[in-house]
Amino acid sequence: MSYEGPEFDPRPSPPSRRGRRALIAALVVALAAAGVAVQRAVGGDGDGAAPAASSGSPDARATPGGSPGAASGSPSVSGTSSPPASSTARPPAKRGPLSGKVVVIDPGHNTGNAAHTAEINRTVRIGNGAKECDTTGTSTDAGYAEAKFTLDVSRRLRALLEQQGATVRLTQDGDRPWGPCIDERARIGNEAKADAVVSVHADGSAAGNRGFHVILPGTVTQGGADTRGIVGPSRELGERIAGNFVRATGSAPSDYVGDGTGLVTREDLGGLNLSKVPKVFIECGNMRNGKDAALLTSAAWRQKAAQGISGGIVGFLRG
């Protein structure tokens, strides 16, 4: 502003001691308020994901070609995990075509898993066998963690579905130090009576392999698991997601699994075996392939990925 004009005194008299104290107090309050505003403005890391920990080695329980194994969830171990507040539904942002529908989004792995190896290495039952509670997931060669990717895409996906009126739950929202285990992840979807569940992942296959694929549940009827009621609707959900993912992202289906269909059926993933509601996994690309990695690390492409998954879910729920 300009300090010129008839109302400006270039030689103001100094304020009294009491006036100086009042001025200082007012300045402190103003600076404190500004500091809060700045902190809120810059508190995120730019893409909405929690700070990444070391991704560790990829899950040895891989798909053909080295895909990380599935994550689903389990109870806390010796009180070391905080309650999964993210499993509580947020109210839908608005009424819309998905009003009354419940969707559970499962961000694969957790950026804190690498610091909690004892917890994630314990085994849990998956119906037809046993697997580790969870894994660290994979990462790009430059160190961008799968767990950071999955949480970012899941948050974007949640926003899109809430705009359609859906009630959305995340199995974890960066709000717990590790996990949840694969059986707990499945249980969150079951207890929510979800109309659809999608577990978001990225693959860690050989560097020459490219593309996305959607993993469907096979028929498993062992050890308390019974997927017979969800195999059919899960396939429909997966087909719709695959088709919309191609249109939204321009990515091609996997060239190393699925015979070009982008669909793979598996019976060794606890998150699918233990589900009682329609559920699929999506491996959005191969983090170890340079071209796929360039997409996965792009915020603009991650938004397209979320749009593709959302489109498939909306199509499935609306019939």
Coordinates of C-alpha atoms in Angstrom, one line a residue:
M1 CA 0.0 0.0 0.0
S2 CA 1.0 3.6 -0.5
Y3 CA 2.1 5.7 2.6
E4 CA 1.2 9.0 1.0
G5 CA -1.8 11.3 1.4
P6 CA -3.4 13.7 3.8
E7 CA -4.2 11.0 6.4
F8 CA -0.6 9.8 6.8
D9 CA 1.6 11.3 9.5
P10 CA 5.3 10.7 8.6
R11 CA 6.3 11.3 12.2
P12 CA 3.8 9.5 14.4
S13 CA 4.4 9.8 18.2
P14 CA 5.7 6.6 19.8
P15 CA 3.0 4.5 21.6
S16 CA 2.9 4.4 25.4
R17 CA 4.4 1.4 27.3
R18 CA 0.8 0.0 27.7
G19 CA 0.2 0.6 24.1
R20 CA 3.4 -1.2 23.1
R21 CA 2.4 -4.2 25.2
A22 CA -1.0 -4.4 23.5
L23 CA 0.6 -4.1 20.1
I24 CA 3.0 -6.9 20.9
A25 CA 0.2 -9.1 22.2
A26 CA -1.8 -8.5 19.1
L27 CA 1.2 -9.3 16.8
V28 CA 1.8 -12.6 18.6
V29 CA -1.8 -13.6 18.1
A30 CA -1.7 -12.7 14.5
L31 CA 1.5 -14.6 13.8
A32 CA 0.2 -17.7 15.6
A33 CA -2.9 -17.7 13.5
A34 CA -0.8 -17.2 10.3
G35 CA 1.4 -20.1 11.4
V36 CA -1.6 -22.4 11.8
A37 CA -2.9 -21.4 8.3
V38 CA 0.5 -22.1 6.7
Q39 CA 0.8 -25.5 8.5
R40 CA -2.6 -26.5 7.2
A41 CA -1.8 -25.4 3.7
V42 CA 1.5 -27.2 3.4
G43 CA 0.9 -30.1 5.8
G44 CA 0.5 -32.7 3.0
D45 CA 3.3 -34.2 0.9
G46 CA 1.7 -33.1 -2.4
D47 CA 0.0 -36.3 -3.4
G48 CA -2.1 -37.1 -0.3
A49 CA -0.1 -40.1 0.8
A50 CA 1.5 -40.8 4.2
P51 CA 5.3 -40.5 4.4
A52 CA 6.9 -43.5 2.9
A53 CA 9.0 -45.9 4.8
S54 CA 11.4 -48.3 3.1
S55 CA 9.4 -50.7 1.0
G56 CA 11.6 -53.6 1.8
S57 CA 11.9 -56.7 -0.5
P58 CA 8.9 -57.6 -2.6
D59 CA 6.6 -60.3 -1.3
A60 CA 8.0 -63.7 -2.0
R61 CA 4.5 -65.0 -2.5
A62 CA 4.3 -63.6 -6.0
T63 CA 2.1 -64.0 -9.0
P64 CA 3.7 -65.6 -12.0
G65 CA 6.5 -63.2 -12.8
G66 CA 7.0 -61.9 -9.2
S67 CA 3.9 -60.0 -8.2
P68 CA 3.7 -59.1 -4.5
G69 CA 1.3 -61.2 -2.6
A70 CA -2.1 -59.9 -1.5
A71 CA -2.8 -58.0 1.6
S72 CA -6.0 -58.3 3.6
G73 CA -5.8 -57.8 7.5
S74 CA -5.8 -59.3 11.0
P75 CA -6.3 -58.4 14.7
S76 CA -3.8 -56.3 16.6
V77 CA -0.8 -58.2 18.0
S78 CA 0.0 -57.6 21.7
G79 CA -1.5 -54.1 21.5
T80 CA 1.1 -52.9 19.1
S81 CA -1.4 -51.6 16.5
S82 CA -3.7 -48.7 17.0
P83 CA -7.4 -49.3 16.2
P84 CA -8.1 -49.0 12.5
A85 CA -10.2 -45.8 12.6
S86 CA -10.4 -45.9 8.8
S87 CA -12.7 -48.9 9.0
T88 CA -15.4 -46.6 10.2
A89 CA -17.5 -45.3 7.4
R90 CA -17.4 -41.6 6.5
P91 CA -20.7 -40.0 5.7
P92 CA -21.3 -39.7 2.0
A93 CA -20.4 -36.4 0.6
K94 CA -23.7 -36.0 -1.2
R95 CA -26.7 -37.9 -2.4
G96 CA -26.2 -39.5 -5.8
P97 CA -26.7 -42.7 -7.9
L98 CA -24.7 -44.7 -5.3
S99 CA -26.6 -43.5 -2.3
G100 CA -27.1 -46.5 0.1
K101 CA -24.2 -48.4 -1.4
V102 CA -21.2 -49.3 0.7
V103 CA -17.8 -49.7 -0.9
V104 CA -14.6 -50.8 0.9
I105 CA -11.3 -49.8 -0.6
D106 CA -8.2 -51.8 0.6
P107 CA -4.9 -49.9 0.0
G108 CA -2.4 -52.7 -0.3
H109 CA 0.4 -53.0 2.3
N110 CA 1.4 -50.1 4.7
T111 CA 4.3 -47.7 4.5
G112 CA 5.1 -48.7 8.1
N113 CA 5.3 -52.4 7.6
A114 CA 9.1 -52.5 7.1
A115 CA 9.5 -51.3 10.7
H116 CA 7.2 -54.0 12.0
T117 CA 8.6 -57.2 10.6
A118 CA 7.8 -59.3 13.6
E119 CA 4.1 -58.4 13.4
I120 CA 3.7 -58.7 9.6
N121 CA 5.7 -62.0 9.4
R122 CA 3.4 -64.0 11.8
T123 CA 1.1 -66.3 9.9
V124 CA -2.7 -66.2 9.6
R125 CA -5.1 -68.7 8.1
I126 CA -6.5 -68.0 4.6
G127 CA -8.9 -70.9 4.3
N128 CA -6.9 -73.3 2.2
G129 CA -3.6 -72.6 3.9
A130 CA -1.6 -70.0 5.8
K131 CA 0.3 -66.9 4.8
E132 CA 2.1 -64.0 6.4
C133 CA 0.0 -61.3 8.0
D134 CA 1.2 -58.8 5.4
T135 CA 4.2 -57.8 3.4
T136 CA 6.1 -54.6 2.7
G137 CA 5.1 -54.6 -1.0
T138 CA 7.4 -53.6 -3.8
S139 CA 8.7 -50.3 -5.1
T140 CA 10.0 -48.7 -8.2
D141 CA 13.8 -48.8 -8.9
A142 CA 13.9 -45.2 -7.7
G143 CA 12.3 -46.1 -4.4
Y144 CA 8.6 -45.1 -4.8
A145 CA 6.9 -47.5 -2.5
E146 CA 3.9 -49.6 -3.6
A147 CA 2.2 -48.8 -0.2
K148 CA 2.5 -45.1 -0.9
F149 CA 1.0 -45.5 -4.4
T150 CA -1.9 -47.6 -3.2
L151 CA -2.9 -45.2 -0.4
D152 CA -2.8 -42.3 -2.8
V153 CA -5.0 -44.0 -5.4
S154 CA -7.3 -45.2 -2.7
R155 CA -7.9 -41.7 -1.4
R156 CA -8.5 -40.4 -4.9
L157 CA -10.9 -43.3 -5.5
R158 CA -12.8 -42.6 -2.2
A159 CA -13.3 -39.0 -3.2
L160 CA -14.8 -40.0 -6.6
L161 CA -17.1 -42.6 -5.1
E162 CA -18.3 -40.2 -2.3
Q163 CA -19.2 -37.7 -5.0
Q164 CA -21.5 -40.4 -6.4
G165 CA -23.2 -40.7 -3.0
A166 CA -21.5 -44.0 -1.8
T167 CA -20.5 -44.7 1.7
V168 CA -16.8 -45.5 1.5
R169 CA -14.4 -47.2 4.0
L170 CA -10.7 -47.7 3.8
T171 CA -9.1 -50.7 5.5
Q172 CA -6.3 -48.3 6.5
D173 CA -5.8 -44.6 5.9
G174 CA -2.2 -44.1 7.0
D175 CA -3.7 -44.2 10.6
R176 CA -2.0 -47.2 12.0
P177 CA 1.7 -48.2 12.2
W178 CA 1.5 -51.4 10.2
G179 CA -1.0 -53.8 8.6
P180 CA -3.8 -54.6 8.9
C181 CA -3.2 -58.3 8.3
I182 CA -4.9 -60.0 5.3
D183 CA -7.6 -61.7 7.3
E184 CA -8.6 -58.4 9.0
R185 CA -8.7 -56.7 5.7
A186 CA -11.2 -59.3 4.5
R187 CA -13.2 -59.0 7.7
I188 CA -13.6 -55.2 7.4
G189 CA -15.4 -55.7 4.1
N190 CA -17.5 -58.5 5.4
E191 CA -18.6 -56.7 8.6
A192 CA -19.4 -53.6 6.5
K193 CA -21.7 -55.8 4.3
A194 CA -20.0 -54.0 1.4
D195 CA -21.6 -54.1 -2.0
A196 CA -18.1 -54.1 -3.5
V197 CA -14.5 -54.3 -2.3
V198 CA -11.4 -53.4 -4.3
S199 CA -7.9 -54.0 -3.1
V200 CA -5.4 -51.6 -4.8
H201 CA -1.9 -52.8 -5.6
A202 CA 1.0 -52.4 -8.1
D203 CA 3.1 -55.3 -9.2
G204 CA 6.8 -56.1 -8.8
S205 CA 7.4 -58.4 -11.7
A206 CA 10.4 -58.7 -14.1
A207 CA 11.5 -55.4 -15.7
G208 CA 10.4 -56.5 -19.2
N209 CA 6.8 -57.1 -18.1
R210 CA 4.1 -54.4 -18.6
G211 CA 0.5 -53.7 -18.0
F212 CA -2.3 -54.0 -15.4
H213 CA -4.4 -57.0 -14.3
V214 CA -7.4 -57.6 -12.1
I215 CA -7.3 -60.6 -9.8
L216 CA -10.5 -62.5 -9.3
P217 CA -11.3 -65.0 -6.6
G218 CA -11.3 -68.7 -7.4
T219 CA -13.6 -71.3 -5.8
V220 CA -12.3 -72.1 -2.3
T221 CA -14.3 -74.1 0.3
Q222 CA -11.8 -74.9 3.0
G223 CA -11.0 -73.9 6.5
G224 CA -14.0 -71.6 6.9
A225 CA -13.5 -70.0 3.5
D226 CA -16.4 -70.3 1.0
T227 CA -16.2 -68.1 -2.1
R228 CA -18.9 -69.9 -4.1
G229 CA -21.3 -67.0 -3.6
I230 CA -19.0 -64.3 -4.7
V231 CA -17.1 -65.8 -7.7
G232 CA -19.7 -64.8 -10.2
P233 CA -20.4 -61.2 -9.0
S234 CA -16.6 -60.6 -8.4
R235 CA -15.9 -61.6 -12.0
E236 CA -18.5 -59.0 -13.2
L237 CA -16.9 -56.4 -10.9
G238 CA -13.4 -57.3 -12.3
E239 CA -14.5 -57.2 -15.9
R240 CA -16.1 -53.8 -15.5
I241 CA -13.0 -52.4 -13.7
A242 CA -10.7 -53.8 -16.4
G243 CA -12.7 -52.2 -19.2
N244 CA -13.0 -48.8 -17.6
F245 CA -9.3 -48.9 -16.6
V246 CA -8.2 -49.2 -20.2
R247 CA -10.5 -46.4 -21.3
A248 CA -9.5 -44.0 -18.4
T249 CA -5.7 -44.6 -18.4
G250 CA -4.9 -45.9 -21.9
S251 CA -2.9 -48.7 -20.3
A252 CA -2.9 -52.1 -21.9
P253 CA -3.7 -55.3 -20.0
S254 CA -0.8 -57.3 -18.7
D255 CA 1.5 -58.9 -21.3
Y256 CA 2.7 -61.5 -18.8
V257 CA -0.4 -62.9 -17.1
G258 CA -4.0 -63.2 -18.1
D259 CA -3.5 -64.0 -21.8
G260 CA -4.2 -60.4 -22.8
T261 CA -7.5 -60.3 -21.0
G262 CA -6.3 -58.3 -17.9
L263 CA -8.1 -60.9 -15.7
V264 CA -6.4 -63.5 -13.5
T265 CA -8.1 -66.0 -11.2
R266 CA -6.3 -67.0 -8.0
E267 CA -7.0 -69.2 -5.0
D268 CA -4.0 -68.3 -2.8
L269 CA -4.9 -64.8 -1.7
G270 CA -6.4 -64.5 1.8
G271 CA -8.1 -61.2 1.0
L272 CA -10.2 -63.0 -1.6
N273 CA -10.5 -66.4 0.0
L274 CA -12.0 -65.0 3.2
S275 CA -14.3 -62.5 1.6
K276 CA -18.0 -63.0 1.8
V277 CA -18.8 -60.0 -0.5
P278 CA -17.8 -59.3 -4.1
K279 CA -14.1 -58.4 -4.1
V280 CA -11.2 -58.1 -6.6
F281 CA -7.6 -57.0 -6.5
I282 CA -6.1 -54.7 -9.2
E283 CA -2.4 -54.6 -10.0
C284 CA -2.3 -51.2 -11.6
G285 CA 1.0 -51.7 -13.4
N286 CA 4.5 -53.1 -12.9
M287 CA 6.6 -50.9 -10.7
R288 CA 9.8 -52.6 -12.0
N289 CA 9.1 -51.7 -15.6
G290 CA 10.5 -48.2 -16.5
K291 CA 7.5 -47.2 -18.6
D292 CA 5.0 -48.4 -16.1
A293 CA 6.9 -46.8 -13.3
A294 CA 6.8 -43.4 -15.1
L295 CA 3.0 -43.7 -15.0
L296 CA 2.6 -44.9 -11.5
T297 CA 4.7 -42.0 -10.2
S298 CA 2.6 -39.5 -12.0
A299 CA -0.1 -37.8 -9.9
A300 CA -2.1 -37.1 -13.1
W301 CA -2.0 -40.7 -14.1
R302 CA -2.9 -41.9 -10.6
Q303 CA -6.1 -39.7 -10.9
K304 CA -6.9 -41.5 -14.1
A305 CA -6.3 -44.9 -12.5
A306 CA -8.8 -43.9 -9.7
Q307 CA -11.3 -42.8 -12.3
G308 CA -11.0 -46.1 -14.2
I309 CA -11.5 -48.1 -11.0
S310 CA -14.4 -45.9 -9.9
G311 CA -16.1 -46.2 -13.3
G312 CA -15.9 -50.0 -13.0
I313 CA -17.4 -50.0 -9.5
V314 CA -20.2 -47.6 -10.5
G315 CA -21.1 -49.7 -13.5
F316 CA -21.1 -52.8 -11.3
L317 CA -23.3 -51.3 -8.6
R318 CA -25.8 -49.7 -11.0
G319 CA -26.1 -52.9 -13.0

